[in-house]
Amino acid sequence: MNTLIQPGTENLQRRKEILDFVESHEEFRDPIPPEFLTREDRVSNNARKAVAMTDLAEAIDGSDFFGEGIYYQNLIMGRDLHGMSLHYAMFFPTIQNQSDDEQLDEWLPLVVSRAIIGTYAQTELGHGTNLQKLETTATYDAATKEFVLNSPKITAAKWWPGGLGKTASHAIVMAQLYTQGKCHGPHPFFVQLRDLNTHMPMKGVRLGDIGPKLGINGSDNGFLLFDQYRIPRKNMFMRFSKVLEDGTYVAPKHSKLGFGAMVFVRSIMIKDQSMQLAAAATIAVRYSSVRRQGEPVPGKGEVQILDYQTQQYRLMPQVARAYAFMFAAYQTRDLYLKLTENLSTGNTELLPEIHIISSGLKSLVSWETAQGIEQCRLGCGGHGYSHASGLPEIYAYAVGGCTYEGENLVMLLQVARALVKVAEAVKQGNAKLAALTEYLGRRGNAKSSFSNINNAVPRELIHDFEHVAREQLFKAYHLLKKHQQSMSAEDAWNRCSVELAKASRLHVKLYLMKVFFQKIEEISDSTLSEPLNHLAQLYALDLISAAGHEFLRNGFYTDVQLDAVRDGIYVLLEKLRPNALALVDSFDLSDRELHSVLGRRDGHVYENMIKWAQQSQLNQQEVLPTFEKYFKPMMLNARAHI
Amino acid sequence: MNTLIQPGTENLQRRKEILDFVESHEEFRDPIPPEFLTREDRVSNNARKAVAMTDLAEAIDGSDFFGEGIYYQNLIMGRDLHGMSLHYAMFFPTIQNQSDDEQLDEWLPLVVSRAIIGTYAQTELGHGTNLQKLETTATYDAATKEFVLNSPKITAAKWWPGGLGKTASHAIVMAQLYTQGKCHGPHPFFVQLRDLNTHMPMKGVRLGDIGPKLGINGSDNGFLLFDQYRIPRKNMFMRFSKVLEDGTYVAPKHSKLGFGAMVFVRSIMIKDQSMQLAAAATIAVRYSSVRRQGEPVPGKGEVQILDYQTQQYRLMPQVARAYAFMFAAYQTRDLYLKLTENLSTGNTELLPEIHIISSGLKSLVSWETAQGIEQCRLGCGGHGYSHASGLPEIYAYAVGGCTYEGENLVMLLQVARALVKVAEAVKQGNAKLAALTEYLGRRGNAKSSFSNINNAVPRELIHDFEHVAREQLFKAYHLLKKHQQSMSAEDAWNRCSVELAKASRLHVKLYLMKVFFQKIEEISDSTLSEPLNHLAQLYALDLISAAGHEFLRNGFYTDVQLDAVRDGIYVLLEKLRPNALALVDSFDLSDRELHSVLGRRDGHVYENMIKWAQQSQLNQQEVLPTFEKYFKPMMLNARAHI
């Protein structure tokens, strides 16, 4: 089955080759599993591996970051980022995109050869989402032909950039550009932070690690403050905006080039999230086949916990989501490629739609991934709470995605802005709708024809969900119009924002459902298509059930139909039970990627739990010093007085 | 307002006294915040504090564990447990309840004086919920008058007990009792694990730490294996069952004494959970008043993020839940007291009802607490991901409650078993219903009379929720009966279990709603009652909205009524906005308890974020050894070749 999922046999083959490459290299081995290391040792171990990983990177096709690149990095680094993560993810591409030719000639070789290590410093202690309010300033001094970087307040401290704390020698710094007494808004600057020989911070630069986090503790996310720190004029990125020697500001021509990159980053993020959910689902489904508990029929022995309906109901929707999200990631990458092609010929038609869907997917997928992972973790009972399961780390890593690259609720409201424009155009009869929003201009049937899952066809389920997504959007739209009559546009927007966000979610869910059905239509082999069809149906019914009361509105569904949806879920869970393991095995996740004692492919869970635990730092001594120091005096004293 | 919440002015006064006591004692100070410590140092620091805490325990009223006891421990230990947690929570009470007089005389002084440190070893690597299948054996050898403890398989390893890994010298061990060739099921034994002088494990005892976990890493949860380890006959707890010298087994008389203790433990757990949610809500609401982001009206400056409807919608229901759960905890404690009184006169009438509600509350409260904490954490954006917020630790600590003391889904199905019995009795017309299930025997109106929140009264909202909870129970009941006609009772039960669990949840939610309204009726001061009334209404509407399609079923609600519920939520959010800070301040949580830079009472968040971060272990050296070791050679090599 997994030829479909990791598309192309070649790719599966490559996965195997890359895995073998990584496993055969001593450099990539951890001395003990990272969860037993102190933070310092973890950061150090990651530095070692990151250097080796980039030393040996010729083993992979670096141009295929969506495919080989992420895979290679995940195999080596696990769910820890490392000091050089942003060097590749942000520093490198920004230099490529924002430098003028002269800058490129000077900087690119340094970056490619790793003569310097860079990061990307944008977010500040007091400012994240609203970039326009960043407080770091870069003031041009025409006398010396320098920019003076300064952090006027504590809230201006750069905060969060990966590798900034201890690793990076350089950073791209976003700062408010001031020249000739005028502010021109945030611009990027190329800034040296540390001496190349001693690695000590440059004078005027104060920086450090921001401390422990929920996850990714092998990364030294950092803070950064400038005290009147001077950099040459030429360190402002000059490809678009410019500041001339005399301080004259030259504004950029409007450019949408950066937009494609954002879509690409999101397609990567969605794929990454889907793989985290796939990993959690694999662990939980496998463990639920190993774990036996409860004896429904006395004397017949304990049953696999995956036989319980409640456990299936907990886990199988997560398996379905992992597939849905992965398919959406591939689709988003394809949209990106199409967009890039179009943009190169000046065609911006696809932009608005892709903007909507990539923002919306980022938000919905990261949230449901986090939720799904927690369900998988809780489904493993007590052992899910142990790092032996791998699940606490998977959760901690994945849930960050709800916040970075655009806070989820802010994203949903951006989507809503765009959808409201579509609604407006539809109302005014001048909508020019492309594929993803086309349904908003249509009318469907006033009643659903759904009867039960046995004769449900995708077209029908999609039709029904379109109806509900459309109704919610227009409901929110009319509410907005109503409020606008009695208050400011801003207040009206705020007062509808929960309803607007709900409209965005339904739009994205509809897209996910459509893509899922569409992808499995491409499968000709019926041994594959049947279980995947059931999974897609489960996904669809789960979405419908969760939006149950929207379906009942205006009698679109009857009570009987909604009951049939829930019954359908239970029927599908039974049908999927025999294929549950095969469905997760098809994600083709190696034990190395899963990093979970519970999720081992060979099922030898219990004996390996003990082996794993023996590596605990507390077990390196039979008697801890705490006994002599604290407990023994207490106990002796008590015995003396009894 | 907080005289109501921490009931009685005296109590508030005592909170202050205990806080002052703790803060004035150097022994209770952490050298650096625990989140910066390695696991070994954290365990050691906790050992130090635990000894000091018990040394100085005369400062509190130890008999009031629900009130002063938890509070004192939380102030000192934070959200870490410690090696002696189970000594007090399980070892001590079990010895009190299960020992015969002779045993009590021998063991109690050792426990009280802390001459020994005990834990409670029940759960095994392969067995949690289903105690009957524990694999550890205790086989009586009449020749030597000893029990032989043995772990026949790896899955028999005791796994999870707090303090078992490195701290405990003794444990109460649950093992299958074998005597005269017959198994009598799990029984408790008093077992010495380590030598009292050297603290080395006794011969035949193998034990250690189980490794790092999602949370409570300051505790050495442990594993334990026996290899034919002999203990004297008298080390079997003899109060109820006995094994005579010749090996004759004497069965216990039926006793429900243990039941009251379980209700008490649950009341404590519910209170603890509610306080964790209260802490998270306090942090998030305070930070949302400090944090400014976005400028809806250009030039008017950035607004507090708490002004956004989406943020209010995220946080205020958590504030409401924290109150609801706290009130339920008080109510459960009162039920426990009443139950104890009744049981002392042989009156067991309240037992079934209290069993239902305490199991159900444990499950629902712990799940919604965890969910709510995550919403609070996500509502703090990037900073919520940092341990500076305190929120990752609060989540990790609280979410454990979904699993320990009875896995949540298993609990819900226990509740369902009891509810199905009630439904059966109602159907057969012979139900004898007490207060908590009385509504199941009633019929309400076929249509709700709810119109909008301005004229909604609690009685009406409760009536409506009763209707829906009742309908769901009977729906599940009828489904069960239907399935029972075509399959075994076990399969039928399994096939309805998702619907049954749903019925349990609605029963518990109804209880929470009722208790909330009832508690605020007791308030006479209108400055208090108004905001709390709005909060209770928000709680109720949120519950109704979440069960929206159940309300629409059979036309009980119309679409218009359900819209009015959602509108009501938005109206209440606006009404609550001015009191949001006061409502969380009323939880009376000190900065020491919150342990959060974001949640500081003084609002000085940003400067303290930097101060906090400077304590990071990575910041103790300006240049980490990793630079010289890994990065410098790489960078120098690159420079040499450019």
mmCIF file of C-alpha atoms in Angstrom, chain B residues 73-274:
data_model
loop_
_atom_site.group_PDB
_atom_site.id
_atom_site.type_symbol
_atom_site.label_atom_id
_atom_site.label_comp_id
_atom_site.label_asym_id
_atom_site.label_seq_id
_atom_site.Cartn_x
_atom_site.Cartn_y
_atom_site.Cartn_z
ATOM 1 C CA GLN B 73 2.617 20.588 49.984
ATOM 2 C CA ASN B 74 1.894 22.473 46.754
ATOM 3 C CA LEU B 75 3.566 25.603 48.069
ATOM 4 C CA ILE B 76 6.723 23.703 48.888
ATOM 5 C CA MET B 77 6.937 21.100 46.150
ATOM 6 C CA GLY B 78 5.267 22.941 43.274
ATOM 7 C CA ARG B 79 4.087 20.541 40.598
ATOM 8 C CA ASP B 80 6.741 17.976 41.307
ATOM 9 C CA LEU B 81 5.901 15.088 43.470
ATOM 10 C CA HIS B 82 8.746 13.732 45.573
ATOM 11 C CA GLY B 83 10.104 10.474 46.901
ATOM 12 C CA MET B 84 7.860 10.551 49.968
ATOM 13 C CA SER B 85 4.595 11.434 48.199
ATOM 14 C CA LEU B 86 3.201 7.917 48.373
ATOM 15 C CA HIS B 87 4.536 7.389 51.875
ATOM 16 C CA TYR B 88 1.805 9.782 52.973
ATOM 17 C CA ALA B 89 -0.778 9.371 50.248
ATOM 18 C CA MET B 90 -0.931 5.561 50.104
ATOM 19 C CA PHE B 91 1.490 3.756 52.428
ATOM 20 C CA PHE B 92 0.328 5.429 55.634
ATOM 21 C CA PRO B 93 -3.457 5.130 55.062
ATOM 22 C CA THR B 94 -3.191 1.542 53.823
ATOM 23 C CA ILE B 95 -1.300 0.557 56.942
ATOM 24 C CA GLN B 96 -3.955 2.273 59.030
ATOM 25 C CA ASN B 97 -6.795 0.528 57.224
ATOM 26 C CA GLN B 98 -5.440 -2.922 56.437
ATOM 27 C CA SER B 99 -3.285 -3.855 59.431
ATOM 28 C CA ASP B 100 -4.520 -5.913 62.339
ATOM 29 C CA ASP B 101 -3.828 -4.519 65.805
ATOM 30 C CA GLU B 102 -0.492 -6.213 66.246
ATOM 31 C CA GLN B 103 0.727 -5.070 62.833
ATOM 32 C CA LEU B 104 -0.466 -1.567 63.503
ATOM 33 C CA ASP B 105 1.498 -1.420 66.751
ATOM 34 C CA GLU B 106 4.609 -2.561 64.974
ATOM 35 C CA TRP B 107 4.414 -0.569 61.738
ATOM 36 C CA LEU B 108 2.609 2.648 62.481
ATOM 37 C CA PRO B 109 5.356 4.183 64.660
ATOM 38 C CA LEU B 110 7.913 3.429 61.944
ATOM 39 C CA VAL B 111 5.766 5.177 59.361
ATOM 40 C CA VAL B 112 4.804 8.178 61.450
ATOM 41 C CA SER B 113 8.359 8.770 62.675
ATOM 42 C CA ARG B 114 9.769 8.298 59.146
ATOM 43 C CA ALA B 115 12.098 5.508 60.293
ATOM 44 C CA ILE B 116 11.121 3.815 57.046
ATOM 45 C CA ILE B 117 9.903 5.278 53.752
ATOM 46 C CA GLY B 118 7.148 3.431 51.996
ATOM 47 C CA THR B 119 5.362 3.325 48.695
ATOM 48 C CA TYR B 120 2.455 1.401 47.208
ATOM 49 C CA ALA B 121 3.225 -1.081 44.422
ATOM 50 C CA GLN B 122 0.194 -2.307 42.562
ATOM 51 C CA THR B 123 0.310 -1.491 38.826
ATOM 52 C CA GLU B 124 2.529 -3.753 36.746
ATOM 53 C CA LEU B 125 4.284 -3.288 33.445
ATOM 54 C CA GLY B 126 1.615 -5.333 31.697
ATOM 55 C CA HIS B 127 -1.352 -4.714 33.996
ATOM 56 C CA GLY B 128 -3.059 -1.601 35.168
ATOM 57 C CA THR B 129 -6.797 -1.334 35.071
ATOM 58 C CA ASN B 130 -7.586 -5.004 35.399
ATOM 59 C CA LEU B 131 -6.246 -5.829 38.866
ATOM 60 C CA GLN B 132 -7.489 -9.381 38.782
ATOM 61 C CA LYS B 133 -4.795 -10.176 36.237
ATOM 62 C CA LEU B 134 -1.789 -8.967 38.222
ATOM 63 C CA GLU B 135 1.035 -11.455 37.819
ATOM 64 C CA THR B 136 3.200 -10.954 40.913
ATOM 65 C CA THR B 137 2.714 -13.968 43.177
ATOM 66 C CA ALA B 138 2.975 -14.430 46.940
ATOM 67 C CA THR B 139 3.081 -18.135 47.648
ATOM 68 C CA TYR B 140 2.830 -19.324 51.220
ATOM 69 C CA ASP B 141 5.440 -21.813 52.396
ATOM 70 C CA ALA B 142 4.061 -23.421 55.550
ATOM 71 C CA ALA B 143 7.411 -25.069 56.263
ATOM 72 C CA THR B 144 9.144 -21.771 56.916
ATOM 73 C CA LYS B 145 6.045 -19.696 57.611
ATOM 74 C CA GLU B 146 6.996 -17.318 54.879
ATOM 75 C CA PHE B 147 5.532 -15.911 51.708
ATOM 76 C CA VAL B 148 7.656 -16.183 48.616
ATOM 77 C CA LEU B 149 7.259 -13.143 46.369
ATOM 78 C CA ASN B 150 7.997 -13.706 42.733
ATOM 79 C CA SER B 151 7.706 -11.989 39.372
ATOM 80 C CA PRO B 152 7.200 -14.878 36.977
ATOM 81 C CA LYS B 153 7.441 -12.757 33.839
ATOM 82 C CA ILE B 154 8.733 -9.400 32.746
ATOM 83 C CA THR B 155 5.139 -8.119 32.504
ATOM 84 C CA ALA B 156 4.826 -8.767 36.249
ATOM 85 C CA ALA B 157 7.326 -6.023 37.045
ATOM 86 C CA LYS B 158 5.755 -3.421 39.293
ATOM 87 C CA TRP B 159 5.865 -0.189 37.310
ATOM 88 C CA TRP B 160 5.054 3.447 38.161
ATOM 89 C CA PRO B 161 4.900 3.640 41.984
ATOM 90 C CA GLY B 162 6.213 7.016 43.121
ATOM 91 C CA GLY B 163 9.412 6.874 45.183
ATOM 92 C CA LEU B 164 9.898 3.196 44.359
ATOM 93 C CA GLY B 165 12.921 3.735 42.140
ATOM 94 C CA LYS B 166 15.427 5.185 44.559
ATOM 95 C CA THR B 167 13.766 6.441 47.721
ATOM 96 C CA ALA B 168 11.525 3.848 49.330
ATOM 97 C CA SER B 169 12.853 1.342 51.833
ATOM 98 C CA HIS B 170 9.515 -0.458 51.974
ATOM 99 C CA ALA B 171 6.445 -1.019 49.865
ATOM 100 C CA ILE B 172 2.983 -2.370 50.119
ATOM 101 C CA VAL B 173 2.964 -4.904 47.319
ATOM 102 C CA MET B 174 -0.203 -6.245 45.737
ATOM 103 C CA ALA B 175 0.328 -9.864 44.749
ATOM 104 C CA GLN B 176 -1.746 -12.914 43.896
ATOM 105 C CA LEU B 177 -1.972 -14.898 47.099
ATOM 106 C CA TYR B 178 -1.343 -18.639 46.707
ATOM 107 C CA THR B 179 -1.687 -20.987 49.622
ATOM 108 C CA GLN B 180 -2.337 -24.705 49.813
ATOM 109 C CA GLY B 181 -2.164 -24.781 46.033
ATOM 110 C CA LYS B 182 -4.955 -22.298 45.496
ATOM 111 C CA CYS B 183 -5.024 -18.720 44.263
ATOM 112 C CA HIS B 184 -7.085 -16.280 46.329
ATOM 113 C CA GLY B 185 -6.605 -13.198 44.173
ATOM 114 C CA PRO B 186 -4.633 -10.000 44.811
ATOM 115 C CA HIS B 187 -3.765 -9.189 48.436
ATOM 116 C CA PRO B 188 -1.502 -6.535 49.989
ATOM 117 C CA PHE B 189 1.832 -7.355 51.647
ATOM 118 C CA PHE B 190 4.251 -5.298 53.714
ATOM 119 C CA VAL B 191 7.647 -5.692 52.055
ATOM 120 C CA GLN B 192 11.114 -4.415 52.879
ATOM 121 C CA LEU B 193 12.951 -3.499 49.685
ATOM 122 C CA ARG B 194 16.221 -1.995 50.804
ATOM 123 C CA ASP B 195 18.642 -2.439 53.667
ATOM 124 C CA LEU B 196 18.025 0.209 56.313
ATOM 125 C CA ASN B 197 21.680 1.048 56.743
ATOM 126 C CA THR B 198 23.147 0.762 53.290
ATOM 127 C CA HIS B 199 19.944 1.372 51.311
ATOM 128 C CA MET B 200 21.097 -1.415 48.965
ATOM 129 C CA PRO B 201 18.304 -3.578 47.503
ATOM 130 C CA MET B 202 17.605 -6.738 49.464
ATOM 131 C CA LYS B 203 18.721 -9.964 47.837
ATOM 132 C CA GLY B 204 15.961 -11.113 45.496
ATOM 133 C CA VAL B 205 14.757 -7.570 44.911
ATOM 134 C CA ARG B 206 15.586 -5.725 41.717
ATOM 135 C CA LEU B 207 14.406 -2.173 41.315
ATOM 136 C CA GLY B 208 15.140 1.196 39.758
ATOM 137 C CA ASP B 209 13.793 4.369 38.230
ATOM 138 C CA ILE B 210 11.486 4.015 35.195
ATOM 139 C CA GLY B 211 13.031 6.953 33.337
ATOM 140 C CA PRO B 212 11.862 10.397 32.257
ATOM 141 C CA LYS B 213 8.175 11.194 31.805
ATOM 142 C CA LEU B 214 6.011 13.921 30.361
ATOM 143 C CA GLY B 215 5.877 15.495 33.820
ATOM 144 C CA ILE B 216 6.636 14.967 37.536
ATOM 145 C CA ASN B 217 10.272 14.326 36.760
ATOM 146 C CA GLY B 218 11.304 15.302 40.258
ATOM 147 C CA SER B 219 9.814 11.998 41.354
ATOM 148 C CA ASP B 220 11.579 8.640 41.080
ATOM 149 C CA ASN B 221 8.717 6.470 39.888
ATOM 150 C CA GLY B 222 10.094 2.975 39.894
ATOM 151 C CA PHE B 223 10.012 -0.600 38.762
ATOM 152 C CA LEU B 224 10.377 -3.684 40.970
ATOM 153 C CA LEU B 225 10.970 -7.348 40.282
ATOM 154 C CA PHE B 226 11.080 -10.177 42.801
ATOM 155 C CA ASP B 227 13.135 -13.315 42.458
ATOM 156 C CA GLN B 228 11.799 -15.779 45.019
ATOM 157 C CA TYR B 229 11.983 -13.172 47.752
ATOM 158 C CA ARG B 230 10.873 -14.375 51.161
ATOM 159 C CA ILE B 231 8.947 -12.337 53.732
ATOM 160 C CA PRO B 232 7.465 -13.478 57.072
ATOM 161 C CA ARG B 233 3.863 -14.684 57.167
ATOM 162 C CA LYS B 234 2.998 -11.745 59.371
ATOM 163 C CA ASN B 235 3.817 -9.347 56.575
ATOM 164 C CA MET B 236 0.536 -10.109 54.883
ATOM 165 C CA PHE B 237 -1.986 -7.472 55.940
ATOM 166 C CA MET B 238 -4.279 -9.356 58.255
ATOM 167 C CA ARG B 239 -7.139 -7.070 59.133
ATOM 168 C CA PHE B 240 -9.557 -8.538 56.611
ATOM 169 C CA SER B 241 -8.180 -11.712 55.017
ATOM 170 C CA LYS B 242 -5.756 -13.984 56.872
ATOM 171 C CA VAL B 243 -3.453 -16.880 56.194
ATOM 172 C CA LEU B 244 -2.984 -19.047 59.255
ATOM 173 C CA GLU B 245 0.331 -20.697 60.138
ATOM 174 C CA ASP B 246 -0.676 -23.945 58.488
ATOM 175 C CA GLY B 247 -1.605 -22.104 55.309
ATOM 176 C CA THR B 248 -5.345 -22.013 55.774
ATOM 177 C CA TYR B 249 -6.860 -19.023 54.043
ATOM 178 C CA VAL B 250 -9.482 -17.025 55.936
ATOM 179 C CA ALA B 251 -11.604 -14.946 53.600
ATOM 180 C CA PRO B 252 -12.540 -11.383 54.516
ATOM 181 C CA LYS B 253 -15.999 -10.410 55.550
ATOM 182 C CA HIS B 254 -17.462 -8.153 52.933
ATOM 183 C CA SER B 255 -16.399 -4.611 53.595
ATOM 184 C CA LYS B 256 -17.203 -1.348 51.965
ATOM 185 C CA LEU B 257 -14.875 0.598 54.187
ATOM 186 C CA GLY B 258 -12.402 1.147 51.372
ATOM 187 C CA PHE B 259 -15.029 2.838 49.318
ATOM 188 C CA GLY B 260 -15.198 6.017 51.357
ATOM 189 C CA ALA B 261 -11.443 6.467 51.027
ATOM 190 C CA MET B 262 -11.745 6.293 47.259
ATOM 191 C CA VAL B 263 -14.354 9.053 47.247
ATOM 192 C CA PHE B 264 -12.102 11.155 49.445
ATOM 193 C CA VAL B 265 -9.090 10.638 47.167
ATOM 194 C CA ARG B 266 -11.252 11.690 44.241
ATOM 195 C CA SER B 267 -12.482 14.812 45.973
ATOM 196 C CA ILE B 268 -8.837 15.747 46.515
ATOM 197 C CA MET B 269 -7.998 14.969 42.930
ATOM 198 C CA ILE B 270 -10.867 17.072 41.610
ATOM 199 C CA LYS B 271 -9.824 19.960 43.814
ATOM 200 C CA ASP B 272 -6.239 19.613 42.667
ATOM 201 C CA GLN B 273 -7.291 19.521 39.024
ATOM 202 C CA SER B 274 -9.514 22.554 39.433
#
